[in-house]
Amino acid sequence: MPDINAADRKSTASDVAKLAGVSKWTVSRAFTPKASISQHSREKVLKAADELGYKPNLLARGLSKNKSNIIGIVVDNFENPHKLMLLNEVTTQLQNKAKIAMVLNISNANSSTRVLTQADQFQVDALIFLGSFITEELIELAITIKHIPFVVVGRSTDITNLNVISTDDISAGQEIAKLLMTQGFSRFGFMSGPESQSTWLARFEGYKSYLAKSNINVEAVLKAGKYDRQRGFAVMDSYLIDHGDDHVEAIFCENDILAIGALDAIKKHGKKIAVVGFDNIELANATSFALTSYRQPLNLMVAQALKVIEDPNASSSQQLPGKLVLRNSHKNSQ
Amino acid sequence: MPDINAADRKSTASDVAKLAGVSKWTVSRAFTPKASISQHSREKVLKAADELGYKPNLLARGLSKNKSNIIGIVVDNFENPHKLMLLNEVTTQLQNKAKIAMVLNISNANSSTRVLTQADQFQVDALIFLGSFITEELIELAITIKHIPFVVVGRSTDITNLNVISTDDISAGQEIAKLLMTQGFSRFGFMSGPESQSTWLARFEGYKSYLAKSNINVEAVLKAGKYDRQRGFAVMDSYLIDHGDDHVEAIFCENDILAIGALDAIKKHGKKIAVVGFDNIELANATSFALTSYRQPLNLMVAQALKVIEDPNASSSQQLPGKLVLRNSHKNSQ
DNA sequence: TTGAAAGCGCTAACAT
DNA sequence: ATGTTAGCGCTTTCAA
């Protein structure tokens, strides 16, 4: 059958070759940055390509080069606005490198085994775990799909042989402890999110160790169990119910949405407790909260993560410095 | 060279064929739901595949079937937590259909032309615009990449020949007007986000028309210009500064993050103005806001969108009913 | 039901 | 610098 639909079909390298009067391999060369091809030929080809609206089929290229330029972005929680900041950063940086982000949702009902297998079948070049609640099981799974390099962004863990790019959580915790001590508080608390044996609460370590230098204990550790505003509220609410007027003066929450929940609970009880969060989500800036928080260096973290998955040799974990963002919630008089 | 690295390489249909003692075409059939193949052969193949950890290469399949099963999800704004709800829904539903989401970030500095072209090169089967601020230019672009069907989710527009799946914004606006009138208010306002000639503020239409039935005008339309909490705050702040005690009693904000900003401004001025938002983001439930909002039927919207891109004939726009979520912010006495 | 040939659109490697 | 052969891993089509 003659090619009646040629106009509707995407044109291929062969079409361009025909129009430019060269072979299709020359067309391929014209689209390969440092291929040996004459200036003349390249121009002819590019002109013809432009006329036909030709753009190389990246799936075909991927098949032949055995490199898809597709990166799997693994997300296990869609409740925290912070994820959106990360997604924004990672998609932007990938796009700028002519790569593309495939979002893999392993939250809730989605079977992570199934989804990661799917990603593997789509030939993702690498997997990036976005600040996920990494479990042993997940790591196991990622390793099973063993051809794929992967890196964890924004989550401390003590699993060895794992590439992790995160904020320097120890220092962050210390800085926050220092800030609160400077305010003159003497009774401190901490609110934690999900817990697993494989993840290490470096933020808490830094916080605790700094206070310890002044012989101060963290007297209350409120376990929210997940990164969830409602849980943050609930756990602070019951703490205040249980403790009456005998409560901590300042609390460091593992992240902003927990902190926001906590602030609401504190407000409900009409108490004054200083609160510091983590992530510096946009909402921290709302006057209702004026939440003092800690900004992670997302751009650097993502850039480093991309470097790691590109060059498996350079593989190494890193802790990057973030920055305290002062508002009002950490002060002793708000 | 003998295949020394066979163990490290992903195994292919040929590997499986060899082990199962059949041809590679039979292997392909074993993985094709209704192919004609004997039960016996299929079992042999599946067993061999399992042994080798073989899974079909979906990129290769895509190339040969001219269908990638990759869907481009176009996102132009990463500030609104509502996007995360949408992303969660769309990735989950796609994954359940053995398809995968490629997130295309056209916010800020990302050139939408470049990104959509990139998506085209990756052979996305379709494009889904997520509640985006659709411009004429964007539509133009999407049409230029003409082989690709696309659909807009969650954004009313009056551009014709465009598949749009959205909440029934007219009814929603009416419901909200009714709710506020029931509270006994008589002076009403509206806060809008970004404006373009191509998008139609159906929510506002419904709101306005319902009030008009009682001969009531919307006396103040605050234009935030973008979906941004800070802008919501700022525009309400200056409204209150300008109007002193002579202000509306109730305001409907185009979405929740605007509403949250507005609430903070109202609080700052120590005023009482009823506020209703839209989207029902998780934060609406925070006690600081107790924001009455409107929940869009995201699951239905996304399901419908997927149906539309799968079957171009069924293409048609739809308005799906959502649901008012009552909290405290709409009441005349909070 | 099964095997074989041809082709999806591209690139690596070799030949000229 | 350019054309050719072969091949990436799969499916479609045609024979047997």
XYZ file of N, CA and C in Angstrom, chain A residues 129-317:
567
model
N 14.927 7.748 44.839
C 13.918 7.697 45.900
C 13.823 9.071 46.529
N 12.653 9.663 46.435
C 12.486 11.025 46.948
C 12.091 11.077 48.410
N 13.058 11.329 49.230
C 12.792 11.513 50.662
C 11.834 10.483 51.213
N 11.925 9.304 50.661
C 10.939 8.293 50.992
C 11.219 7.650 52.332
N 10.221 7.019 52.792
C 10.330 6.220 53.989
C 10.917 4.883 53.545
N 12.220 4.850 53.480
C 12.887 3.661 52.960
C 12.826 2.494 53.927
N 12.365 1.402 53.438
C 12.342 0.208 54.274
C 13.359 -0.782 53.741
N 13.701 -1.727 54.579
C 14.632 -2.774 54.171
C 14.077 -3.469 52.938
N 12.779 -3.669 52.990
C 12.109 -4.374 51.906
C 12.300 -3.635 50.585
N 12.196 -2.326 50.656
C 12.313 -1.508 49.463
C 13.714 -1.602 48.876
N 14.676 -1.533 49.750
C 16.066 -1.624 49.317
C 16.308 -2.970 48.662
N 15.813 -3.978 49.339
C 15.928 -5.332 48.835
C 15.425 -5.397 47.403
N 14.277 -4.820 47.233
C 13.604 -4.804 45.947
C 14.444 -4.088 44.905
N 14.943 -2.931 45.273
C 15.728 -2.136 44.343
C 16.995 -2.881 43.938
N 17.523 -3.620 44.879
C 18.747 -4.355 44.573
C 18.447 -5.553 43.677
N 17.293 -6.130 43.883
C 16.890 -7.270 43.055
C 16.876 -6.867 41.584
N 16.351 -5.686 41.367
C 16.344 -5.147 40.016
C 17.749 -4.610 39.804
N 18.677 -5.486 39.687
C 20.042 -5.109 39.985
C 20.782 -4.339 38.910
N 20.248 -4.300 37.740
C 20.949 -3.535 36.715
C 20.809 -2.036 36.922
N 19.919 -1.647 37.785
C 19.589 -0.234 37.909
C 20.248 0.448 39.093
N 21.035 1.463 38.831
C 21.610 2.212 39.943
C 20.518 3.033 40.601
N 20.659 3.275 41.880
C 19.655 4.114 42.513
C 20.257 4.923 43.645
N 19.545 5.974 43.992
C 20.036 6.876 45.013
C 18.847 7.378 45.816
N 19.087 7.606 47.084
C 18.046 8.098 47.971
C 18.310 9.573 48.233
N 17.306 10.393 48.052
C 17.487 11.826 48.284
C 16.708 12.279 49.508
N 17.415 12.857 50.441
C 16.756 13.512 51.552
C 16.319 12.639 52.692
N 16.961 11.525 52.860
C 16.576 10.660 53.957
C 17.812 9.992 54.533
N 18.120 10.265 55.742
C 19.281 9.629 56.348
C 18.998 8.154 56.574
N 20.004 7.369 56.410
C 19.846 5.951 56.700
C 21.211 5.369 56.983
N 21.220 4.302 57.724
C 22.522 3.714 58.014
C 22.706 2.397 57.279
N 21.850 2.145 56.316
C 22.068 0.964 55.481
C 23.343 1.228 54.692
N 24.225 0.287 54.699
C 25.485 0.514 54.006
C 25.333 0.243 52.520
N 26.320 0.637 51.792
C 26.326 0.408 50.354
C 25.150 1.047 49.655
N 24.696 2.136 50.230
C 23.536 2.788 49.668
C 23.925 4.229 49.388
N 23.610 4.707 48.212
C 23.906 6.100 47.924
C 22.811 6.984 48.488
N 23.192 7.839 49.365
C 22.217 8.727 49.983
C 22.701 10.157 49.894
N 21.871 11.004 49.350
C 22.200 12.423 49.335
C 21.198 13.104 50.238
N 21.679 13.735 51.253
C 20.735 14.364 52.160
C 21.294 15.660 52.704
N 20.444 16.345 53.424
C 20.904 17.524 54.137
C 21.793 17.046 55.273
N 22.690 17.871 55.677
C 23.525 17.526 56.825
C 22.647 17.639 58.073
N 21.924 16.568 58.320
C 20.910 16.582 59.360
C 21.488 16.737 60.766
N 22.655 16.192 60.958
C 23.295 16.323 62.271
C 23.521 17.800 62.594
N 24.180 18.469 61.680
C 24.437 19.892 61.898
C 23.141 20.666 62.044
N 22.171 20.310 61.225
C 20.891 20.998 61.287
C 20.280 20.857 62.679
N 20.283 19.626 63.170
C 19.735 19.386 64.496
C 20.465 20.189 65.560
N 21.772 20.264 65.399
C 22.573 21.025 66.367
C 22.231 22.502 66.320
N 22.139 23.006 65.104
C 21.827 24.429 64.937
C 20.495 24.780 65.576
N 19.558 23.871 65.390
C 18.227 24.117 65.929
C 18.240 24.074 67.454
N 18.988 23.125 67.999
C 19.113 23.052 69.455
C 19.732 24.341 69.981
N 20.747 24.786 69.287
C 21.444 26.003 69.704
C 20.492 27.200 69.681
N 19.749 27.279 68.585
C 18.795 28.384 68.452
C 17.826 28.415 69.623
N 17.307 27.240 69.970
C 16.312 27.190 71.035
C 16.929 27.471 72.400
N 18.149 27.004 72.586
C 18.811 27.283 73.856
C 19.059 28.778 74.008
N 19.401 29.386 72.901
C 19.660 30.826 72.919
C 18.434 31.612 73.377
N 17.278 31.014 73.131
C 16.044 31.679 73.556
C 15.815 31.547 75.057
N 16.658 30.755 75.681
C 16.553 30.619 77.123
C 15.688 29.479 77.619
N 15.287 28.627 76.707
C 14.463 27.486 77.134
C 15.315 26.456 77.856
N 14.648 25.665 78.681
C 15.409 24.610 79.342
C 14.727 23.256 79.286
N 13.527 23.223 78.772
C 12.836 21.923 78.663
C 12.503 21.676 77.192
N 13.057 20.604 76.660
C 12.976 20.378 75.211
C 12.277 19.082 74.809
N 11.612 19.166 73.681
C 10.954 17.974 73.145
C 11.284 17.771 71.676
N 10.887 16.634 71.180
C 11.117 16.317 69.765
C 9.894 15.555 69.263
N 9.533 15.827 68.020
C 8.431 15.063 67.438
C 8.929 14.321 66.207
N 8.735 13.014 66.227
C 9.246 12.184 65.129
C 8.132 11.692 64.219
N 8.513 11.396 62.989
C 7.563 10.862 62.017
C 7.592 9.348 62.013
N 7.623 8.756 60.847
C 7.645 7.295 60.764
C 8.963 6.745 61.284
N 8.922 5.566 61.780
C 10.150 4.956 62.278
C 10.389 3.618 61.614
N 11.619 3.381 61.295
C 11.958 2.062 60.786
C 13.342 1.777 61.280
N 13.696 0.525 61.323
C 15.013 0.196 61.841
C 16.104 0.669 60.898
N 15.728 0.835 59.657
C 16.770 1.152 58.688
C 17.011 2.650 58.510
N 16.133 3.441 59.020
C 16.372 4.877 58.866
C 16.833 5.454 60.188
N 17.651 6.401 60.066
C 18.330 6.916 61.234
C 17.940 8.379 61.390
N 17.435 8.731 62.517
C 16.979 10.093 62.718
C 18.138 11.022 63.053
N 18.891 11.343 62.032
C 20.075 12.171 62.237
C 19.725 13.543 62.805
N 18.574 14.055 62.406
C 18.167 15.364 62.922
C 18.053 15.320 64.435
N 17.475 14.236 64.885
C 17.284 14.057 66.312
C 18.634 13.885 67.013
N 19.513 13.119 66.391
C 20.852 12.908 66.957
C 21.558 14.236 67.209
N 21.552 15.074 66.172
C 22.235 16.360 66.283
C 21.626 17.216 67.392
N 20.334 17.210 67.423
C 19.580 17.983 68.411
C 19.922 17.517 69.818
N 19.795 16.217 69.985
C 20.017 15.616 71.299
C 21.461 15.814 71.759
N 22.384 15.585 70.854
C 23.783 15.662 71.250
C 24.187 17.084 71.619
N 23.618 18.053 70.916
C 23.966 19.434 71.255
C 23.442 19.784 72.648
N 22.213 19.362 72.909
C 21.638 19.641 74.228
C 22.429 18.920 75.313
N 22.875 17.729 74.965
C 23.614 16.918 75.936
C 24.881 17.624 76.407
N 25.446 18.417 75.524
C 26.667 19.128 75.906
C 26.427 20.054 77.093
N 25.170 20.447 77.262
C 24.823 21.276 78.413
C 24.085 20.442 79.457
N 24.269 19.129 79.338
C 23.615 18.211 80.270
C 22.097 18.316 80.280
N 21.574 18.582 79.093
C 20.119 18.646 79.007
C 19.603 17.438 78.235
N 18.572 16.845 78.757
C 17.936 15.724 78.057
C 16.772 16.222 77.210
N 16.453 15.432 76.204
C 15.209 15.691 75.495
C 14.148 14.976 76.309
N 13.343 15.721 77.009
C 12.475 15.063 77.976
C 11.220 14.444 77.382
N 10.854 14.887 76.194
C 9.657 14.282 75.583
C 9.908 13.999 74.114
N 9.661 12.776 73.718
C 9.744 12.437 72.297
C 8.354 11.989 71.855
N 7.706 12.855 71.094
C 6.345 12.545 70.652
C 6.429 11.826 69.310
N 5.865 10.647 69.261
C 5.949 9.867 68.031
C 4.678 9.955 67.205
N 4.771 10.689 66.138
C 3.600 10.862 65.281
C 3.363 9.614 64.434
N 4.434 8.899 64.132
C 4.282 7.662 63.377
C 4.272 7.856 61.871
N 3.712 8.947 61.416
C 3.863 9.259 60.004
C 3.942 10.760 59.780
N 4.361 11.120 58.604
C 4.434 12.533 58.257
C 3.051 12.986 57.854
N 2.343 13.526 58.803
C 0.937 13.773 58.597
C 0.515 14.852 59.588
N -0.044 15.915 59.056
C -0.423 17.020 59.909
C -1.356 16.589 61.028
N -2.322 15.785 60.679
C -3.308 15.346 61.670
C -2.648 14.578 62.807
N -1.669 13.744 62.449
C -0.974 12.987 63.479
C -0.161 13.933 64.359
N 0.430 14.937 63.734
C 1.190 15.914 64.502
C 0.301 16.614 65.515
N -0.880 16.943 65.040
C -1.855 17.580 65.923
C -2.238 16.633 67.062
N -2.604 15.426 66.680
C -3.109 14.464 67.651
C -2.102 14.153 68.743
N -0.862 13.959 68.344
C 0.131 13.541 69.326
C 0.494 14.698 70.267
N 0.471 15.908 69.745
C 0.724 17.059 70.613
C -0.482 17.303 71.508
N -1.646 17.131 70.938
C -2.881 17.312 71.699
C -2.898 16.384 72.903
N -2.616 15.127 72.681
C -2.697 14.211 73.817
C -1.553 14.442 74.802
N -0.426 14.888 74.283
C 0.670 15.220 75.204
C 0.227 16.318 76.165
N -0.413 17.328 75.597
C -0.822 18.455 76.437
C -1.945 18.070 77.396
N -2.806 17.197 76.937
C -3.861 16.716 77.827
C -3.256 15.950 79.003
N -2.294 15.119 78.668
C -1.662 14.298 79.708
C -0.832 15.111 80.699
N -0.205 16.163 80.198
C 0.779 16.843 81.045
C 0.329 18.147 81.695
N -0.856 18.576 81.361
C -1.330 19.810 81.991
C -0.355 20.951 81.783
N 0.034 21.576 82.875
C 0.945 22.710 82.755
C 2.407 22.295 82.816
N 2.609 21.041 83.016
C 3.967 20.537 83.159
C 4.506 20.035 81.819
N 4.815 20.954 80.935
C 5.214 20.537 79.588
C 6.512 21.191 79.129
N 7.026 20.692 78.031
C 8.264 21.258 77.486
C 8.033 22.694 77.033
N 9.118 23.413 76.896
C 9.005 24.813 76.471
C 9.252 24.975 74.978
N 9.954 23.989 74.428
C 10.298 24.079 73.008
C 10.339 22.692 72.393
N 9.908 22.613 71.145
C 9.925 21.310 70.491
C 10.390 21.434 69.042
N 11.210 20.496 68.658
C 11.699 20.430 67.281
C 10.937 19.302 66.598
N 10.243 19.644 65.524
C 9.463 18.629 64.818
C 10.212 18.183 63.568
N 10.127 16.925 63.294
C 10.925 16.359 62.217
C 10.646 16.994 60.862
N 9.445 17.479 60.673
C 9.230 18.290 59.482
C 8.092 19.285 59.655
N 7.881 20.092 58.639
C 6.947 21.203 58.776
C 5.494 20.802 58.952
N 5.080 19.755 58.256
C 3.658 19.467 58.416
C 3.352 18.923 59.801
N 4.292 18.212 60.385
C 4.116 17.817 61.782
C 4.078 19.067 62.654
N 4.987 19.990 62.362
C 5.088 21.215 63.161
C 3.806 22.035 63.089
N 3.227 22.082 61.920
C 1.993 22.846 61.753
C 0.860 22.213 62.547
N 0.812 20.893 62.512
C -0.171 20.195 63.326
C 0.051 20.494 64.801
N 1.300 20.442 65.204
C 1.648 20.686 66.599
C 1.244 22.107 67.023
N 1.539 23.058 66.168
C 1.203 24.448 66.483
C -0.290 24.615 66.719
N -1.075 23.971 65.888
C -2.526 24.081 66.051
C -2.984 23.487 67.376
N -2.368 22.377 67.738
C -2.735 21.749 69.011
C -2.353 22.657 70.171
N -1.173 23.250 70.075
C -0.710 24.147 71.133
C -1.656 25.341 71.259
N -2.044 25.852 70.104
C -2.958 26.992 70.079
C -4.294 26.613 70.719
N -4.753 25.428 70.373
C -6.037 24.958 70.910
C -6.025 24.952 72.441
N -4.882 24.575 72.999
C -4.779 24.506 74.457
C -4.404 25.845 75.071
N -4.218 26.824 74.231
C -3.859 28.140 74.735
C -2.492 28.191 75.397
N -1.617 27.291 74.968
C -0.280 27.252 75.568
C 0.724 28.038 74.741
N 1.904 28.178 75.297
C 3.018 28.756 74.557
C 4.158 27.739 74.547
N 4.374 27.177 73.411
C 5.522 26.281 73.258
C 6.200 26.654 71.954
N 7.486 26.842 72.023
C 8.219 27.191 70.809
C 8.313 25.967 69.900
N 8.201 26.199 68.596
C 8.224 25.093 67.641
C 9.168 25.416 66.486
N 9.949 24.426 66.114
C 10.777 24.565 64.912
C 10.498 23.364 64.014
N 10.337 23.643 62.733
C 10.052 22.563 61.780
C 11.241 22.271 60.888
N 10.958 21.675 59.749
C 12.025 21.289 58.839
C 11.443 21.150 57.439
N 12.111 21.704 56.464
C 11.760 21.645 55.036
C 11.471 23.030 54.459
N 11.001 23.886 55.343
C 10.632 25.231 54.896
C 9.644 25.222 53.739
N 8.524 24.541 53.964
C 7.473 24.553 52.943
C 6.861 25.946 52.888
N 6.207 26.234 51.805
C 5.676 27.585 51.608
C 4.776 27.987 52.767
N 4.012 27.047 53.256
C 3.055 27.375 54.300
C 3.662 27.779 55.622
N 4.923 27.471 55.793
C 5.585 27.870 57.029
C 5.538 29.385 57.144
N 5.437 30.019 56.027
C 5.465 31.478 55.976
C 4.102 32.126 56.246
N 3.065 31.318 56.337
C 1.734 31.875 56.612
C 1.737 32.521 57.995
N 1.058 33.636 58.119
C 1.076 34.338 59.410
C 0.467 33.487 60.519
N -0.445 32.603 60.164
C -1.041 31.734 61.182
C 0.017 30.888 61.879
N 1.102 30.615 61.156
C 2.120 29.746 61.727
C 3.442 30.476 61.972
N 3.854 31.258 61.011
C 5.153 31.929 61.103
C 6.187 30.942 61.645
N 6.215 29.813 60.988
C 7.025 28.697 61.473
C 8.508 28.825 61.127
N 9.318 28.823 62.138
C 10.760 28.787 61.919
C 11.116 27.388 61.428
N 11.892 27.342 60.373
C 12.123 26.052 59.744
C 13.548 25.950 59.201
N 13.814 24.878 58.514
C 15.160 24.646 58.001
C 15.062 24.287 56.528
N 15.698 25.094 55.711
C 15.603 24.868 54.274
C 16.656 23.885 53.794
N 16.227 22.834 53.167
C 17.178 21.880 52.612
C 17.682 22.420 51.267
N 18.920 22.125 50.938
C 19.496 22.620 49.675
C 19.065 21.732 48.512
N 17.785 21.811 48.196
C 17.212 20.885 47.215
C 17.932 20.877 45.876
N 18.283 22.052 45.403
C 18.945 22.102 44.097
C 20.264 21.342 44.117
N 21.048 21.567 45.153
C 22.325 20.853 45.253
C 22.121 19.358 45.446
N 21.144 19.035 46.268
C 20.897 17.623 46.538
C 20.522 16.878 45.258
N 19.629 17.496 44.522
C 19.194 16.839 43.283
C 20.338 16.784 42.273
N 21.080 17.868 42.180
C 22.200 17.892 41.241
C 23.186 16.773 41.574
N 23.445 16.624 42.854
C 24.375 15.591 43.286
C 23.818 14.196 42.997
N 22.535 14.054 43.221
C 21.897 12.760 42.959
C 22.028 12.398 41.480
N 21.837 13.374 40.623
C 21.932 13.087 39.194
C 23.361 12.728 38.817
N 24.282 13.389 39.463
C 25.687 13.068 39.202
C 25.964 11.612 39.576
N 25.486 11.234 40.709
C 25.732 9.875 41.192
C 25.157 8.811 40.265
N 23.941 9.018 39.804
C 23.367 7.969 38.955
C 23.984 7.969 37.563
N 24.612 9.068 37.202
C 25.247 9.096 35.891
C 26.600 8.397 35.913
N 27.294 8.594 36.983
C 28.626 8.020 37.080
C 28.706 7.116 38.302
N 28.450 5.842 38.095
C 28.393 4.878 39.190
C 29.695 4.829 39.995
N 30.774 5.238 39.381
C 32.041 5.227 40.107
C 32.061 6.320 41.171
N 31.546 7.467 40.786
C 31.528 8.599 41.702
C 30.571 8.349 42.860
N 29.890 7.227 42.802
C 28.906 6.891 43.824
C 29.426 7.156 45.221
N 28.734 7.943 45.951
C 29.089 8.172 47.339
C 28.012 8.997 47.984
N 27.856 8.779 49.243
C 26.834 9.517 49.962
C 27.349 10.892 50.321
